[in-house]
Each structure stands twice: as C-alpha cells, then as structure tokens.
Amino acid sequence: MNKDMRDLAGWAMETAKAAGADDCRASIRSERSVEISYRQRKPEAIKEASQRGLSIDIYVNGRYSSQSTSDLRRDAMKEFITNAVAITKLLAADPYRTLPDPKYYEGRPDVDLGLRDSVYETVTPEDRHTMVKEIEDACLNRGGAKVISVTAGQQDSYRESLVLTSNGFEGYRESTGFWAGAEMTVQDEGDRRPNGYHFIGGVKRSSLPSPAEIGVQAAERTLDLLGARKIDTETLPIIIENRSAPNVLGGLLSAMNGRSIQQKQSFLAEKKGQKIGSDCFTLIDDPLIVGGLGSRLYDGDGFAARKRVMIESGVLKEFYVDWYYSRKLDWEPTTGGPSNLVIPPGKRSVQEIMKDLGRGILVTGFIGGNSNSTTGDTSVGILGRLFEGGRPTQAIAEMNIAGNHLEFWHRLAEVANDPWPYSSYRTPSLVFTDIVVSGV
C-alpha cells in the first residue's frame, strides 16, 4: 500500500470531521497514461498525461455531497474540505444517503488478481513507436491498393487508488492496461468508403497478440466490408460475433440496475426468479478472474467482491443493487455494477455452427440503434456477412434487427466456444434463431 496516499486520505477524513462532517469517504487516485498514433507512416499524436486527485464524500445532518480536487497541497485541501462541508449543510436532506453498513465490507478475498504488469516501468518510447509502426505496416501491406488511410495506435496506463471511510473501510488498488489496434478506410465501388477497425486490450502487455497480427486483423475486418449491400427482409438465424455480443447485452443490463428498478424504468423489475431467456443463457459476474479487465476485490461501495450468477439457464437470479438504491427499494444490496461478465462457452466453433445452420448472417458489428430499459424494446443496425451452405458469401449493410429483449433471449439457441478475451465482457459468439432481418 502507498503510505503517502494512506496518510493523505486519513488526514482528509480528519479534516472533514473537524469541520463538522458526521461521516466521510476519502479517495486518492493517481494515473499516468501514454498514447501514440501513426498515420501515413508518420506520428499523428503523441500524448503523455499524469493526474492525481482527491474525491471526498461528505455526510452531515442527513445531507450528502461528493467533491473533487486536483490540488493536493494540504493548506489548499483544508480550505477545500472545510468549504465542502459548509456547502453540504445547505443541501436538501436525503435520508437514504449514508455510508454502507460495515458488515458488507467483511469477507474480502485475500488473493492477488494480477492487475499490475511488472514490465510497465520498463516499456520505452522506442517500444511504443515500434509497436505502432509494425501494426500500421501490417495493416497497409494486407490492405494493398484498396487502402485510403490507416491510423494505428497504442495506449498504456498505470492507475493507483486508495479509499478510506470513517466507518472502517480501507482499500488499495494498482492496475495497468495496454491497448493497441488500427482503423482503416478502403475504396469500394463508386464513392463507398468502408471503415473498419480492430482494437484489443489487456492488463499485461504479453497478453496481446503480435503487432503484425493486430494489423492484419484490422485490415481483414475492413476488407470484409467491401461490396456490402442489403438483402430482402428475411427471417434467418443470426450469429452475433463474440466481440459484438456486449452490444446486445447492454440493453438487458440497464434493466437489471437498481436505479432503473427504483425509477420504474426496468422491464425486469418484477421478473426475478422467472424465465427471461432460453436454457442456453447463463450470465455470470465474476470479479475474481486473475488478470481480468473488470476484476476487483471490492466495489464502489466497498462491498467485498464475490462471484454471482445473474442469470442461470434463462432464469433471472440477481440484480445490480448498490447501497443507496437498496435503501430506497428496501432490498438487500448486491453490488453496484458489473465486473467481468461471463457467458460460459459452448463446445462448437462458429464455423461448425454455420455449417449446420446452412444460411444465416454472421453479425460482426452494430450501427446506432437504441434499447428502451422500461419496455425492453430494441432496434439496431447491423454489419456482417451472409453465409450460405455454411460459408460466408457476401457482406451486408443497411440492415436492421428489432424486437423485445424478453422475446429475443428466448431465441438464443447455442453458444459458441470462442469467448472474447480482450474485454471485461468475456462473451462467446451467440446463435439466435428466427430473427427478422430487415432492410432500412
């Protein structure tokens, strides 16, 4: 643990209490990030940023406020905190705003989640530039004469945070992140200029594929968009590619949130314990995956992290309910939001599934769209490839799928064996049957 951060957060709490706060939560955060991008084999952007700051939640006379500052000189902080307490006393009372019951802090796992890459400090500017150049070169070489432009980039970051509360919580976290990829535009028929991309990330630099592989993937995903056209409206099976599955999950998750439920904006509010999807649909929230981009030992309230089955064989088991909304709903709290979301993988590859389906659409991306958390209605544009005889035949565009989540997830027929490893959403490709795909 960083002793300086610990001392500063403790001093901030003492200062708030001395100014009249009943309770408080002090958070110290520090972050450094480096970002490099290349275009036309020349640097387009080179950015390095560092920031450090204090956030303090103040509870006084049944009132609450959250204040932040980046000026960590103690004389400036003392004035800032004193003023923050005085301002909080002027706000309207909210009896539901309190620090959590300390019993929810208990049981924190004593494990190393592997969220910090020890090589971070040894990565040089030359390493970063070489990586981006190799990504761009591979993308340009694979794209050939069709290429109009390529922008390749990488970003890495180091984050450190410490949280203390006046009722006994103490938490410290270090993490690193590495991201790399490329965006490419190519010339198609007429004035069409498809734009594609491939970006991936991980906690450790060694978890990323080679720069050449990243660049080739960005080029191939863009070239797959050439010749795209819409087909006649048809009811078809669709396969939503692993990396795109989070887009359809998002509308469901928004309705599983305590705030949506309390505000009467959730179509799932009365569905706990009921079947909302097919037997193939199991969704697990697992904050304890080693090296997971969403891994954590505690959440934003300080609740000890634990694995939760949110949906099991289509049955809704849990909601995301933080301390504040648990009090407003008079429910037992769970956790405020997702960590690592896992849909357990199946046994077959996408290629094997396509062969069995014969004709359908492999959805590789979404365009726009919306999802209504109150009704469950959703509509979204899709990109992808039509497959026939189990083989991709043509790119499709200007197509749309629409429906309701309570019907859509019942049509989940199979889960592939390819969970996407470069996200906190570890989703495999998802197979849905009898989906109306229409031109727009």
mmCIF file with all atom_site columns, C-alpha atoms in Angstrom, residues 46-148:
data_model
loop_
_atom_site.group_PDB
_atom_site.id
_atom_site.type_symbol
_atom_site.label_atom_id
_atom_site.label_alt_id
_atom_site.label_comp_id
_atom_site.label_asym_id
_atom_site.label_entity_id
_atom_site.label_seq_id
_atom_site.pdbx_PDB_ins_code
_atom_site.Cartn_x
_atom_site.Cartn_y
_atom_site.Cartn_z
_atom_site.occupancy
_atom_site.B_iso_or_equiv
_atom_site.pdbx_formal_charge
_atom_site.auth_seq_id
_atom_site.auth_comp_id
_atom_site.auth_asym_id
_atom_site.auth_atom_id
_atom_site.pdbx_PDB_model_num
ATOM 1   C CA . ILE A 1 46  ? 1.979   11.573  -29.011 1.00 0.00 ? 46  ILE A CA 1
ATOM 2   C CA . LYS A 1 47  ? 0.382   12.222  -25.648 1.00 0.00 ? 47  LYS A CA 1
ATOM 3   C CA . GLU A 1 48  ? 1.527   11.641  -22.111 1.00 0.00 ? 48  GLU A CA 1
ATOM 4   C CA . ALA A 1 49  ? -0.653  12.640  -19.185 1.00 0.00 ? 49  ALA A CA 1
ATOM 5   C CA . SER A 1 50  ? -0.456  12.302  -15.443 1.00 0.00 ? 50  SER A CA 1
ATOM 6   C CA . GLN A 1 51  ? -3.126  13.225  -12.949 1.00 0.00 ? 51  GLN A CA 1
ATOM 7   C CA . ARG A 1 52  ? -3.637  12.937  -9.246  1.00 0.00 ? 52  ARG A CA 1
ATOM 8   C CA . GLY A 1 53  ? -6.631  13.953  -7.221  1.00 0.00 ? 53  GLY A CA 1
ATOM 9   C CA . LEU A 1 54  ? -8.827  13.643  -4.152  1.00 0.00 ? 54  LEU A CA 1
ATOM 10  C CA . SER A 1 55  ? -12.533 12.851  -4.067  1.00 0.00 ? 55  SER A CA 1
ATOM 11  C CA . ILE A 1 56  ? -14.387 13.166  -0.794  1.00 0.00 ? 56  ILE A CA 1
ATOM 12  C CA . ASP A 1 57  ? -17.958 12.139  0.002   1.00 0.00 ? 57  ASP A CA 1
ATOM 13  C CA . ILE A 1 58  ? -19.395 14.119  2.892   1.00 0.00 ? 58  ILE A CA 1
ATOM 14  C CA . TYR A 1 59  ? -22.354 13.143  5.093   1.00 0.00 ? 59  TYR A CA 1
ATOM 15  C CA . VAL A 1 60  ? -23.637 15.775  7.505   1.00 0.00 ? 60  VAL A CA 1
ATOM 16  C CA . ASN A 1 61  ? -27.041 16.331  9.134   1.00 0.00 ? 61  ASN A CA 1
ATOM 17  C CA . GLY A 1 62  ? -28.705 13.848  6.757   1.00 0.00 ? 62  GLY A CA 1
ATOM 18  C CA . ARG A 1 63  ? -27.230 15.644  3.768   1.00 0.00 ? 63  ARG A CA 1
ATOM 19  C CA . TYR A 1 64  ? -24.682 14.425  1.222   1.00 0.00 ? 64  TYR A CA 1
ATOM 20  C CA . SER A 1 65  ? -22.289 15.751  -1.408  1.00 0.00 ? 65  SER A CA 1
ATOM 21  C CA . SER A 1 66  ? -19.308 14.500  -3.368  1.00 0.00 ? 66  SER A CA 1
ATOM 22  C CA . GLN A 1 67  ? -16.463 16.916  -4.131  1.00 0.00 ? 67  GLN A CA 1
ATOM 23  C CA . SER A 1 68  ? -13.169 16.572  -6.039  1.00 0.00 ? 68  SER A CA 1
ATOM 24  C CA . THR A 1 69  ? -9.929  18.500  -6.325  1.00 0.00 ? 69  THR A CA 1
ATOM 25  C CA . SER A 1 70  ? -6.578  18.036  -8.040  1.00 0.00 ? 70  SER A CA 1
ATOM 26  C CA . ASP A 1 71  ? -4.774  20.449  -5.705  1.00 0.00 ? 71  ASP A CA 1
ATOM 27  C CA . LEU A 1 72  ? -3.273  18.169  -3.065  1.00 0.00 ? 72  LEU A CA 1
ATOM 28  C CA . ARG A 1 73  ? -1.354  20.779  -1.083  1.00 0.00 ? 73  ARG A CA 1
ATOM 29  C CA . ARG A 1 74  ? -2.583  20.403  2.475   1.00 0.00 ? 74  ARG A CA 1
ATOM 30  C CA . ASP A 1 75  ? -3.338  24.094  3.021   1.00 0.00 ? 75  ASP A CA 1
ATOM 31  C CA . ALA A 1 76  ? -5.413  24.172  -0.180  1.00 0.00 ? 76  ALA A CA 1
ATOM 32  C CA . MET A 1 77  ? -7.106  20.886  0.703   1.00 0.00 ? 77  MET A CA 1
ATOM 33  C CA . LYS A 1 78  ? -8.028  22.130  4.167   1.00 0.00 ? 78  LYS A CA 1
ATOM 34  C CA . GLU A 1 79  ? -9.839  25.136  2.713   1.00 0.00 ? 79  GLU A CA 1
ATOM 35  C CA . PHE A 1 80  ? -11.456 22.965  0.031   1.00 0.00 ? 80  PHE A CA 1
ATOM 36  C CA . ILE A 1 81  ? -12.748 20.372  2.533   1.00 0.00 ? 81  ILE A CA 1
ATOM 37  C CA . THR A 1 82  ? -13.951 22.976  5.028   1.00 0.00 ? 82  THR A CA 1
ATOM 38  C CA . ASN A 1 83  ? -15.917 24.745  2.272   1.00 0.00 ? 83  ASN A CA 1
ATOM 39  C CA . ALA A 1 84  ? -17.269 21.414  1.015   1.00 0.00 ? 84  ALA A CA 1
ATOM 40  C CA . VAL A 1 85  ? -18.683 20.572  4.443   1.00 0.00 ? 85  VAL A CA 1
ATOM 41  C CA . ALA A 1 86  ? -20.244 24.028  4.742   1.00 0.00 ? 86  ALA A CA 1
ATOM 42  C CA . ILE A 1 87  ? -21.874 23.710  1.308   1.00 0.00 ? 87  ILE A CA 1
ATOM 43  C CA . THR A 1 88  ? -23.181 20.229  2.105   1.00 0.00 ? 88  THR A CA 1
ATOM 44  C CA . LYS A 1 89  ? -25.011 21.591  5.152   1.00 0.00 ? 89  LYS A CA 1
ATOM 45  C CA . LEU A 1 90  ? -27.046 23.825  2.806   1.00 0.00 ? 90  LEU A CA 1
ATOM 46  C CA . LEU A 1 91  ? -28.322 20.993  0.617   1.00 0.00 ? 91  LEU A CA 1
ATOM 47  C CA . ALA A 1 92  ? -31.670 19.233  0.868   1.00 0.00 ? 92  ALA A CA 1
ATOM 48  C CA . ALA A 1 93  ? -31.696 16.241  3.198   1.00 0.00 ? 93  ALA A CA 1
ATOM 49  C CA . ASP A 1 94  ? -31.629 12.743  1.734   1.00 0.00 ? 94  ASP A CA 1
ATOM 50  C CA . PRO A 1 95  ? -32.181 10.129  4.456   1.00 0.00 ? 95  PRO A CA 1
ATOM 51  C CA . TYR A 1 96  ? -31.100 7.304   2.133   1.00 0.00 ? 96  TYR A CA 1
ATOM 52  C CA . ARG A 1 97  ? -27.570 8.661   1.717   1.00 0.00 ? 97  ARG A CA 1
ATOM 53  C CA . THR A 1 98  ? -25.279 7.061   4.291   1.00 0.00 ? 98  THR A CA 1
ATOM 54  C CA . LEU A 1 99  ? -22.105 5.044   4.339   1.00 0.00 ? 99  LEU A CA 1
ATOM 55  C CA . PRO A 1 100 ? -22.834 1.309   3.997   1.00 0.00 ? 100 PRO A CA 1
ATOM 56  C CA . ASP A 1 101 ? -23.266 -0.975  6.959   1.00 0.00 ? 101 ASP A CA 1
ATOM 57  C CA . PRO A 1 102 ? -19.678 -2.138  7.681   1.00 0.00 ? 102 PRO A CA 1
ATOM 58  C CA . LYS A 1 103 ? -20.780 -5.778  7.639   1.00 0.00 ? 103 LYS A CA 1
ATOM 59  C CA . TYR A 1 104 ? -20.727 -5.599  3.822   1.00 0.00 ? 104 TYR A CA 1
ATOM 60  C CA . TYR A 1 105 ? -17.002 -4.785  3.906   1.00 0.00 ? 105 TYR A CA 1
ATOM 61  C CA . GLU A 1 106 ? -16.277 -8.139  5.515   1.00 0.00 ? 106 GLU A CA 1
ATOM 62  C CA . GLY A 1 107 ? -15.103 -11.237 3.669   1.00 0.00 ? 107 GLY A CA 1
ATOM 63  C CA . ARG A 1 108 ? -12.922 -9.519  1.116   1.00 0.00 ? 108 ARG A CA 1
ATOM 64  C CA . PRO A 1 109 ? -10.941 -12.213 -0.760  1.00 0.00 ? 109 PRO A CA 1
ATOM 65  C CA . ASP A 1 110 ? -7.248  -12.365 0.082   1.00 0.00 ? 110 ASP A CA 1
ATOM 66  C CA . VAL A 1 111 ? -5.985  -13.050 -3.435  1.00 0.00 ? 111 VAL A CA 1
ATOM 67  C CA . ASP A 1 112 ? -3.680  -11.406 -5.955  1.00 0.00 ? 112 ASP A CA 1
ATOM 68  C CA . LEU A 1 113 ? -5.757  -10.633 -9.023  1.00 0.00 ? 113 LEU A CA 1
ATOM 69  C CA . GLY A 1 114 ? -2.677  -9.933  -11.144 1.00 0.00 ? 114 GLY A CA 1
ATOM 70  C CA . LEU A 1 115 ? -3.844  -6.482  -12.236 1.00 0.00 ? 115 LEU A CA 1
ATOM 71  C CA . ARG A 1 116 ? -0.398  -4.870  -12.392 1.00 0.00 ? 116 ARG A CA 1
ATOM 72  C CA . ASP A 1 117 ? 2.156   -5.752  -15.072 1.00 0.00 ? 117 ASP A CA 1
ATOM 73  C CA . SER A 1 118 ? 5.665   -5.557  -13.638 1.00 0.00 ? 118 SER A CA 1
ATOM 74  C CA . VAL A 1 119 ? 7.071   -4.694  -17.077 1.00 0.00 ? 119 VAL A CA 1
ATOM 75  C CA . TYR A 1 120 ? 5.136   -1.411  -17.242 1.00 0.00 ? 120 TYR A CA 1
ATOM 76  C CA . GLU A 1 121 ? 8.018   0.689   -15.952 1.00 0.00 ? 121 GLU A CA 1
ATOM 77  C CA . THR A 1 122 ? 10.434  -0.892  -18.451 1.00 0.00 ? 122 THR A CA 1
ATOM 78  C CA . VAL A 1 123 ? 8.404   -0.061  -21.585 1.00 0.00 ? 123 VAL A CA 1
ATOM 79  C CA . THR A 1 124 ? 10.384  2.575   -23.508 1.00 0.00 ? 124 THR A CA 1
ATOM 80  C CA . PRO A 1 125 ? 9.250   5.199   -26.023 1.00 0.00 ? 125 PRO A CA 1
ATOM 81  C CA . GLU A 1 126 ? 11.051  3.165   -28.672 1.00 0.00 ? 126 GLU A CA 1
ATOM 82  C CA . ASP A 1 127 ? 8.999   0.072   -27.712 1.00 0.00 ? 127 ASP A CA 1
ATOM 83  C CA . ARG A 1 128 ? 5.788   2.024   -28.149 1.00 0.00 ? 128 ARG A CA 1
ATOM 84  C CA . HIS A 1 129 ? 6.739   3.541   -31.504 1.00 0.00 ? 129 HIS A CA 1
ATOM 85  C CA . THR A 1 130 ? 7.972   0.209   -32.851 1.00 0.00 ? 130 THR A CA 1
ATOM 86  C CA . MET A 1 131 ? 4.725   -1.475  -31.911 1.00 0.00 ? 131 MET A CA 1
ATOM 87  C CA . VAL A 1 132 ? 2.577   1.129   -33.657 1.00 0.00 ? 132 VAL A CA 1
ATOM 88  C CA . LYS A 1 133 ? 4.763   1.150   -36.778 1.00 0.00 ? 133 LYS A CA 1
ATOM 89  C CA . GLU A 1 134 ? 4.514   -2.620  -37.066 1.00 0.00 ? 134 GLU A CA 1
ATOM 90  C CA . ILE A 1 135 ? 0.732   -2.531  -36.673 1.00 0.00 ? 135 ILE A CA 1
ATOM 91  C CA . GLU A 1 136 ? 0.432   0.125   -39.378 1.00 0.00 ? 136 GLU A CA 1
ATOM 92  C CA . ASP A 1 137 ? 2.822   -1.655  -41.747 1.00 0.00 ? 137 ASP A CA 1
ATOM 93  C CA . ALA A 1 138 ? 0.951   -4.943  -41.439 1.00 0.00 ? 138 ALA A CA 1
ATOM 94  C CA . CYS A 1 139 ? -2.377  -3.203  -41.986 1.00 0.00 ? 139 CYS A CA 1
ATOM 95  C CA . LEU A 1 140 ? -1.141  -1.342  -45.082 1.00 0.00 ? 140 LEU A CA 1
ATOM 96  C CA . ASN A 1 141 ? 0.517   -4.412  -46.570 1.00 0.00 ? 141 ASN A CA 1
ATOM 97  C CA . ARG A 1 142 ? -2.561  -6.573  -46.116 1.00 0.00 ? 142 ARG A CA 1
ATOM 98  C CA . GLY A 1 143 ? -4.908  -3.854  -47.398 1.00 0.00 ? 143 GLY A CA 1
ATOM 99  C CA . GLY A 1 144 ? -2.921  -3.277  -50.585 1.00 0.00 ? 144 GLY A CA 1
ATOM 100 C CA . ALA A 1 145 ? -4.191  -0.966  -53.304 1.00 0.00 ? 145 ALA A CA 1
ATOM 101 C CA . LYS A 1 146 ? -7.630  -0.645  -51.704 1.00 0.00 ? 146 LYS A CA 1
ATOM 102 C CA . VAL A 1 147 ? -6.300  1.353   -48.747 1.00 0.00 ? 147 VAL A CA 1
ATOM 103 C CA . ILE A 1 148 ? -7.256  5.008   -48.460 1.00 0.00 ? 148 ILE A CA 1
#
